[in-house]
Amino acid sequence: MRHLLEIDDLGVDELHQVLALSTDPAPPQVLAKRGMALVFEKPSVRTRNSMEMAVFQLGGHPIYIQATEVGMDTRESVEDVTRTLASYHACIGARVFSHATVERMAAQDLVPVVNMLSDVAHPMQALADVLTLSNELADGIPKALAGRSIAYVGDGNNVFRSLALACGMLGVEVRFAGPPGYWLPEMDRDRLSSAGVNFTETDRAVEAVAGVDAVYTDVWTSMGQEDESAQRFIDFEGFRVDEMLMEAAGPQALFLHCLPAHRGEEATDGVMDGPMSRVWPQATNRMHVARGLLAYLLGDCKEVL
């Protein structure tokens, strides 16, 4: 039984296999006449649509489940909800507030569990990010990304953590720029180091982006942090990705954003909609990598390499 709770639950070769399956024009129908439960404690336009379409493209039937319908740890324990859903479905995806929830689901080891987002990790986004980099910078050959570079400007959050791990697995240099109080915790920096990620941190955005192949940002205030919004707006002054910062990166630099965007805060309209933006292919790739991951988890996919 395989689960994906964080991107490095995959080995490097497995990551390559998932990316290859993501671009397969005739995906294996590993979910034919089967269902996938999609549990949402947090709403999302991209996650719901990308996962439902991926399940459909693999021949399956997706079931969207809101948190109030199952009442995890209120009406029933996480474990009992998992056992119930596994009675009907070939796979469970969960978008949750606490990473411990997906860990408890996976611990039942009944069907594959996919973390569609938690407070710790966002592996589905990281898969879409590296597929986008591969398509844009390496002619669709992920191994050719080795030696490329990406700068993440903003909050050292779950999106950045998964992105850094995925990029490191493919040999991409990772730079981070943000206010010191928003850097990754020491244990996460140690994890990146142990994983062999070529990783640097700075509080100077211009320094971080100089010469990189891609500049990435995310919202300064994530869902559940709304009461911190005013303070974060002050703290992140100087870390907006605007036209001047992209100019400092250089004409070769692409722009990425996981969405949704708070336009005018972490990025300007001119960057979001500008010629170097790859935000919409990146969003589209959420569907492709969901299809590739599920095909890998539910099928024998060694022949794709």
Protein backbone atom coordinates (compact mmCIF):
# COMPACT_ATOMS: atom_id res chain seq x y z
CA MET A 1 0.00 0.00 0.00
CA ARG A 2 1.46 3.37 -1.06
CA HIS A 3 0.39 6.79 0.21
CA LEU A 4 1.48 10.33 -0.67
CA LEU A 5 1.55 12.58 2.37
CA GLU A 6 4.64 14.56 1.33
CA ILE A 7 6.52 14.67 -1.94
CA ASP A 8 9.48 12.66 -0.68
CA ASP A 9 7.22 9.71 0.05
CA LEU A 10 8.21 9.11 -3.57
CA GLY A 11 11.76 8.16 -4.43
CA VAL A 12 13.55 10.07 -7.18
CA ASP A 13 12.87 7.33 -9.75
CA GLU A 14 9.24 7.20 -8.64
CA LEU A 15 8.91 10.96 -9.06
CA HIS A 16 10.13 10.57 -12.64
CA GLN A 17 7.57 7.80 -13.20
CA VAL A 18 4.72 9.97 -11.89
CA LEU A 19 5.76 12.86 -14.14
CA ALA A 20 5.97 10.53 -17.14
CA LEU A 21 2.48 9.21 -16.43
CA SER A 22 1.22 12.79 -16.09
CA THR A 23 1.91 13.37 -19.77
CA ASP A 24 0.66 9.97 -21.00
CA PRO A 25 -1.91 10.68 -23.75
CA ALA A 26 -3.63 7.35 -23.05
CA PRO A 27 -3.62 6.99 -19.25
CA PRO A 28 -4.25 3.52 -17.81
CA GLN A 29 -7.84 3.12 -16.62
CA VAL A 30 -6.82 2.15 -13.11
CA LEU A 31 -10.06 3.49 -11.61
CA ALA A 32 -12.48 1.87 -14.07
CA LYS A 33 -15.78 1.24 -12.28
CA ARG A 34 -14.25 2.40 -8.99
CA GLY A 35 -14.58 5.51 -6.89
CA MET A 36 -12.32 7.97 -5.09
CA ALA A 37 -13.39 9.82 -1.95
CA LEU A 38 -12.30 13.47 -1.90
CA VAL A 39 -12.63 14.88 1.64
CA PHE A 40 -12.41 18.68 1.97
CA GLU A 41 -11.98 20.39 5.32
CA LYS A 42 -10.72 23.38 3.29
CA PRO A 43 -12.38 24.42 0.01
CA SER A 44 -10.39 24.80 -3.21
CA VAL A 45 -11.24 25.54 -6.84
CA ARG A 46 -8.12 23.92 -8.29
CA THR A 47 -7.92 20.91 -6.00
CA ARG A 48 -11.53 19.85 -6.44
CA ASN A 49 -11.64 20.32 -10.19
CA SER A 50 -8.21 18.84 -10.91
CA MET A 51 -8.82 15.76 -8.76
CA GLU A 52 -12.34 15.12 -10.04
CA MET A 53 -11.25 15.41 -13.67
CA ALA A 54 -8.22 13.20 -13.07
CA VAL A 55 -10.38 10.48 -11.53
CA PHE A 56 -12.79 10.73 -14.47
CA GLN A 57 -9.92 10.48 -16.97
CA LEU A 58 -8.77 7.28 -15.25
CA GLY A 59 -12.23 5.76 -15.65
CA GLY A 60 -13.40 6.34 -12.08
CA HIS A 61 -16.09 8.21 -10.20
CA PRO A 62 -15.09 11.00 -7.78
CA ILE A 63 -17.17 11.74 -4.68
CA TYR A 64 -16.76 15.24 -3.21
CA ILE A 65 -17.25 15.20 0.58
CA GLN A 66 -17.42 18.32 2.75
CA ALA A 67 -16.11 18.20 6.30
CA THR A 68 -19.61 18.71 7.76
CA GLU A 69 -20.82 15.54 6.02
CA VAL A 70 -18.39 13.28 7.87
CA GLY A 71 -17.59 15.24 11.04
CA MET A 72 -14.12 13.83 11.60
CA ASP A 73 -13.44 13.57 15.35
CA THR A 74 -16.86 15.03 16.11
CA ARG A 75 -19.45 12.62 14.69
CA GLU A 76 -16.87 9.89 14.08
CA SER A 77 -13.17 9.41 14.59
CA VAL A 78 -10.80 9.97 11.67
CA GLU A 79 -10.06 6.26 11.79
CA ASP A 80 -13.72 5.23 11.52
CA VAL A 81 -14.35 7.67 8.68
CA THR A 82 -11.35 6.22 6.85
CA ARG A 83 -12.54 2.65 7.33
CA THR A 84 -15.99 3.58 6.05
CA LEU A 85 -14.70 5.37 2.95
CA ALA A 86 -12.30 2.52 2.20
CA SER A 87 -15.30 0.19 2.11
CA TYR A 88 -16.55 1.99 -1.01
CA HIS A 89 -13.55 3.60 -2.68
CA ALA A 90 -10.23 2.58 -4.22
CA CYS A 91 -8.47 5.70 -2.94
CA ILE A 92 -8.98 8.59 -0.50
CA GLY A 93 -7.83 12.18 -0.98
CA ALA A 94 -7.99 14.63 1.91
CA ARG A 95 -7.50 18.40 2.09
CA VAL A 96 -7.15 19.11 5.80
CA PHE A 97 -6.13 21.63 8.41
CA SER A 98 -3.84 19.30 10.39
CA HIS A 99 -1.24 17.01 8.84
CA ALA A 100 -1.92 14.55 11.66
CA THR A 101 -5.30 13.84 10.03
CA VAL A 102 -3.80 12.42 6.83
CA GLU A 103 -1.22 10.54 8.88
CA ARG A 104 -4.00 8.87 10.86
CA MET A 105 -5.85 8.03 7.64
CA ALA A 106 -2.77 6.49 6.07
CA ALA A 107 -2.02 4.53 9.24
CA GLN A 108 -5.16 2.45 8.56
CA ASP A 109 -3.38 1.21 5.41
CA LEU A 110 -6.60 0.16 3.71
CA VAL A 111 -6.44 2.14 0.44
CA PRO A 112 -3.95 4.73 -0.84
CA VAL A 113 -4.30 8.10 0.89
CA VAL A 114 -3.33 11.29 -0.95
CA ASN A 115 -2.64 14.52 0.93
CA MET A 116 -4.39 17.19 -1.15
CA LEU A 117 -3.06 19.83 1.30
CA SER A 118 -2.26 20.05 5.00
CA ASP A 119 -0.64 22.64 7.23
CA VAL A 120 2.70 20.87 6.70
CA ALA A 121 2.76 19.86 3.04
CA HIS A 122 1.24 20.38 -0.40
CA PRO A 123 2.70 17.56 -2.51
CA MET A 124 0.11 17.80 -5.30
CA GLN A 125 1.09 21.42 -5.90
CA ALA A 126 4.78 20.50 -5.88
CA LEU A 127 4.17 17.86 -8.55
CA ALA A 128 2.43 20.47 -10.73
CA ASP A 129 5.28 22.90 -10.11
CA VAL A 130 8.05 20.56 -11.24
CA LEU A 131 6.00 19.38 -14.24
CA THR A 132 5.62 23.03 -15.24
CA LEU A 133 9.36 23.62 -14.85
CA SER A 134 10.08 20.49 -16.87
CA ASN A 135 7.77 21.53 -19.70
CA GLU A 136 9.00 25.12 -19.78
CA LEU A 137 12.73 24.71 -19.16
CA ALA A 138 13.66 21.14 -20.10
CA ASP A 139 11.57 20.16 -23.14
CA GLY A 140 9.48 17.90 -20.93
CA ILE A 141 12.50 15.93 -19.66
CA PRO A 142 12.62 16.27 -15.84
CA LYS A 143 16.19 14.93 -15.62
CA ALA A 144 17.30 17.92 -17.71
CA LEU A 145 16.24 20.28 -14.90
CA ALA A 146 19.42 19.45 -12.97
CA GLY A 147 21.43 22.63 -12.50
CA ARG A 148 18.47 24.98 -12.98
CA SER A 149 17.42 27.37 -10.20
CA ILE A 150 14.26 28.70 -8.58
CA ALA A 151 13.72 31.51 -6.06
CA TYR A 152 10.72 31.45 -3.73
CA VAL A 153 9.80 34.89 -2.35
CA GLY A 154 7.44 35.11 0.64
CA ASP A 155 6.34 32.85 3.47
CA GLY A 156 8.19 29.62 4.25
CA ASN A 157 4.96 27.64 4.33
CA ASN A 158 3.70 24.20 3.30
CA VAL A 159 3.82 25.11 -0.39
CA PHE A 160 7.46 26.13 -0.19
CA ARG A 161 8.46 23.09 1.86
CA SER A 162 7.06 20.63 -0.69
CA LEU A 163 8.37 22.69 -3.62
CA ALA A 164 11.89 22.70 -2.17
CA LEU A 165 11.87 18.94 -1.65
CA ALA A 166 10.57 18.25 -5.16
CA CYS A 167 13.05 20.62 -6.79
CA GLY A 168 15.89 19.18 -4.75
CA MET A 169 14.99 15.66 -5.90
CA LEU A 170 15.44 16.85 -9.50
CA GLY A 171 18.71 18.69 -8.87
CA VAL A 172 17.25 22.20 -8.99
CA GLU A 173 18.91 24.88 -6.85
CA VAL A 174 16.43 26.38 -4.37
CA ARG A 175 16.67 29.92 -3.00
CA PHE A 176 14.34 31.41 -0.40
CA ALA A 177 13.74 35.08 0.39
CA GLY A 178 11.44 36.25 3.16
CA PRO A 179 11.31 38.03 6.51
CA PRO A 180 13.42 36.07 9.06
CA GLY A 181 10.39 35.33 11.23
CA TYR A 182 8.81 33.45 8.32
CA TRP A 183 11.67 31.17 7.36
CA LEU A 184 11.32 27.40 7.59
CA PRO A 185 11.67 25.90 11.09
CA GLU A 186 15.09 24.46 11.85
CA MET A 187 13.86 20.85 11.59
CA ASP A 188 12.58 21.53 8.05
CA ARG A 189 15.86 23.15 7.05
CA ASP A 190 17.62 20.08 8.42
CA ARG A 191 15.30 17.87 6.40
CA LEU A 192 16.14 19.74 3.20
CA SER A 193 19.83 19.47 4.00
CA SER A 194 19.53 15.74 4.71
CA ALA A 195 17.69 15.29 1.41
CA GLY A 196 20.60 16.91 -0.41
CA VAL A 197 18.66 20.01 -1.49
CA ASN A 198 20.92 22.84 -2.70
CA PHE A 199 19.20 25.44 -0.51
CA THR A 200 19.96 29.00 0.59
CA GLU A 201 17.98 31.62 2.58
CA THR A 202 18.12 35.40 2.64
CA ASP A 203 16.04 38.39 3.67
CA ARG A 204 16.95 40.20 0.42
CA ALA A 205 14.58 39.36 -2.42
CA VAL A 206 16.75 41.02 -5.09
CA GLU A 207 19.69 38.89 -4.04
CA ALA A 208 17.67 35.67 -4.14
CA VAL A 209 16.18 36.15 -7.60
CA ALA A 210 19.32 37.27 -9.45
CA GLY A 211 19.84 35.05 -12.47
CA VAL A 212 17.31 32.35 -11.55
CA ASP A 213 15.24 30.40 -14.04
CA ALA A 214 11.98 30.87 -12.13
CA VAL A 215 10.54 33.14 -9.43
CA TYR A 216 7.74 31.70 -7.28
CA THR A 217 5.45 33.26 -4.71
CA ASP A 218 2.33 32.45 -2.71
CA VAL A 219 -0.15 34.45 -0.65
CA TRP A 220 1.25 36.08 2.46
CA THR A 221 -1.79 35.03 4.50
CA SER A 222 -3.04 31.48 4.03
CA MET A 223 -6.48 30.10 4.89
CA GLY A 224 -6.82 29.93 8.67
CA GLN A 225 -4.38 32.82 9.24
CA GLU A 226 -6.81 35.64 8.55
CA ASP A 227 -6.35 37.19 12.00
CA GLU A 228 -2.64 37.69 11.15
CA SER A 229 -3.33 39.46 7.87
CA ALA A 230 -2.63 43.04 8.98
CA GLN A 231 0.67 42.15 10.66
CA ARG A 232 1.78 39.99 7.75
CA PHE A 233 1.11 42.83 5.30
CA ILE A 234 3.57 44.93 7.30
CA ASP A 235 6.12 42.14 7.73
CA PHE A 236 6.24 41.26 4.04
CA GLU A 237 6.85 44.79 2.82
CA GLY A 238 9.65 44.55 0.29
CA PHE A 239 8.80 40.99 -0.75
CA ARG A 240 6.19 41.75 -3.40
CA VAL A 241 7.02 40.22 -6.80
CA ASP A 242 6.64 43.23 -9.06
CA GLU A 243 8.06 44.23 -12.41
CA MET A 244 11.23 45.61 -10.81
CA LEU A 245 11.95 42.36 -9.00
CA MET A 246 11.38 40.31 -12.18
CA GLU A 247 13.74 42.69 -13.98
CA ALA A 248 16.33 42.00 -11.28
CA ALA A 249 15.87 38.27 -11.89
CA GLY A 250 16.58 38.69 -15.58
CA PRO A 251 14.74 38.23 -18.88
CA GLN A 252 15.05 34.44 -18.66
CA ALA A 253 13.05 34.16 -15.43
CA LEU A 254 9.60 32.60 -15.47
CA PHE A 255 6.97 33.51 -12.87
CA LEU A 256 4.98 30.91 -10.93
CA HIS A 257 2.19 31.17 -8.34
CA CYS A 258 0.17 28.31 -6.86
CA LEU A 259 -3.05 30.40 -6.65
CA PRO A 260 -5.33 31.81 -5.41
CA ALA A 261 -3.54 35.15 -5.65
CA HIS A 262 -4.10 38.29 -3.62
CA ARG A 263 -3.29 40.54 -6.52
CA GLY A 264 -1.42 43.65 -5.53
CA GLU A 265 -0.07 42.04 -2.36
CA GLU A 266 2.42 39.23 -3.07
CA ALA A 267 2.42 39.90 -6.84
CA THR A 268 1.31 42.67 -9.16
CA ASP A 269 -1.14 42.31 -12.04
CA GLY A 270 1.67 43.16 -14.43
CA VAL A 271 3.64 40.10 -13.29
CA MET A 272 0.66 37.77 -12.91
CA ASP A 273 -0.55 38.55 -16.44
CA GLY A 274 2.83 39.35 -17.96
CA PRO A 275 4.75 37.51 -20.68
CA MET A 276 6.90 35.51 -18.26
CA SER A 277 3.96 34.26 -16.19
CA ARG A 278 3.24 30.54 -16.41
CA VAL A 279 0.54 30.62 -13.73
CA TRP A 280 -2.21 29.14 -15.89
CA PRO A 281 -0.20 26.23 -17.36
CA GLN A 282 0.87 25.58 -13.77
CA ALA A 283 -2.78 25.44 -12.67
CA THR A 284 -3.66 23.16 -15.58
CA ASN A 285 -0.85 20.82 -14.58
CA ARG A 286 -2.60 20.16 -11.27
CA MET A 287 -4.99 17.93 -13.22
CA HIS A 288 -2.23 16.20 -15.17
CA VAL A 289 -0.13 15.34 -12.12
CA ALA A 290 -3.20 14.15 -10.19
CA ARG A 291 -3.84 11.74 -13.04
CA GLY A 292 -0.19 10.66 -13.10
CA LEU A 293 0.02 10.14 -9.35
CA LEU A 294 -3.18 8.09 -9.15
CA ALA A 295 -2.09 6.00 -12.12
CA TYR A 296 1.17 5.30 -10.27
CA LEU A 297 -0.37 4.55 -6.88
CA LEU A 298 -3.08 2.27 -8.28
CA GLY A 299 -1.24 0.56 -11.11
CA ASP A 300 1.95 -1.18 -12.16
CA CYS A 301 3.78 1.67 -13.80
CA LYS A 302 7.41 0.57 -14.03
CA GLU A 303 7.20 0.24 -17.81
CA VAL A 304 6.86 4.01 -18.33
CA LEU A 305 10.60 4.65 -17.93
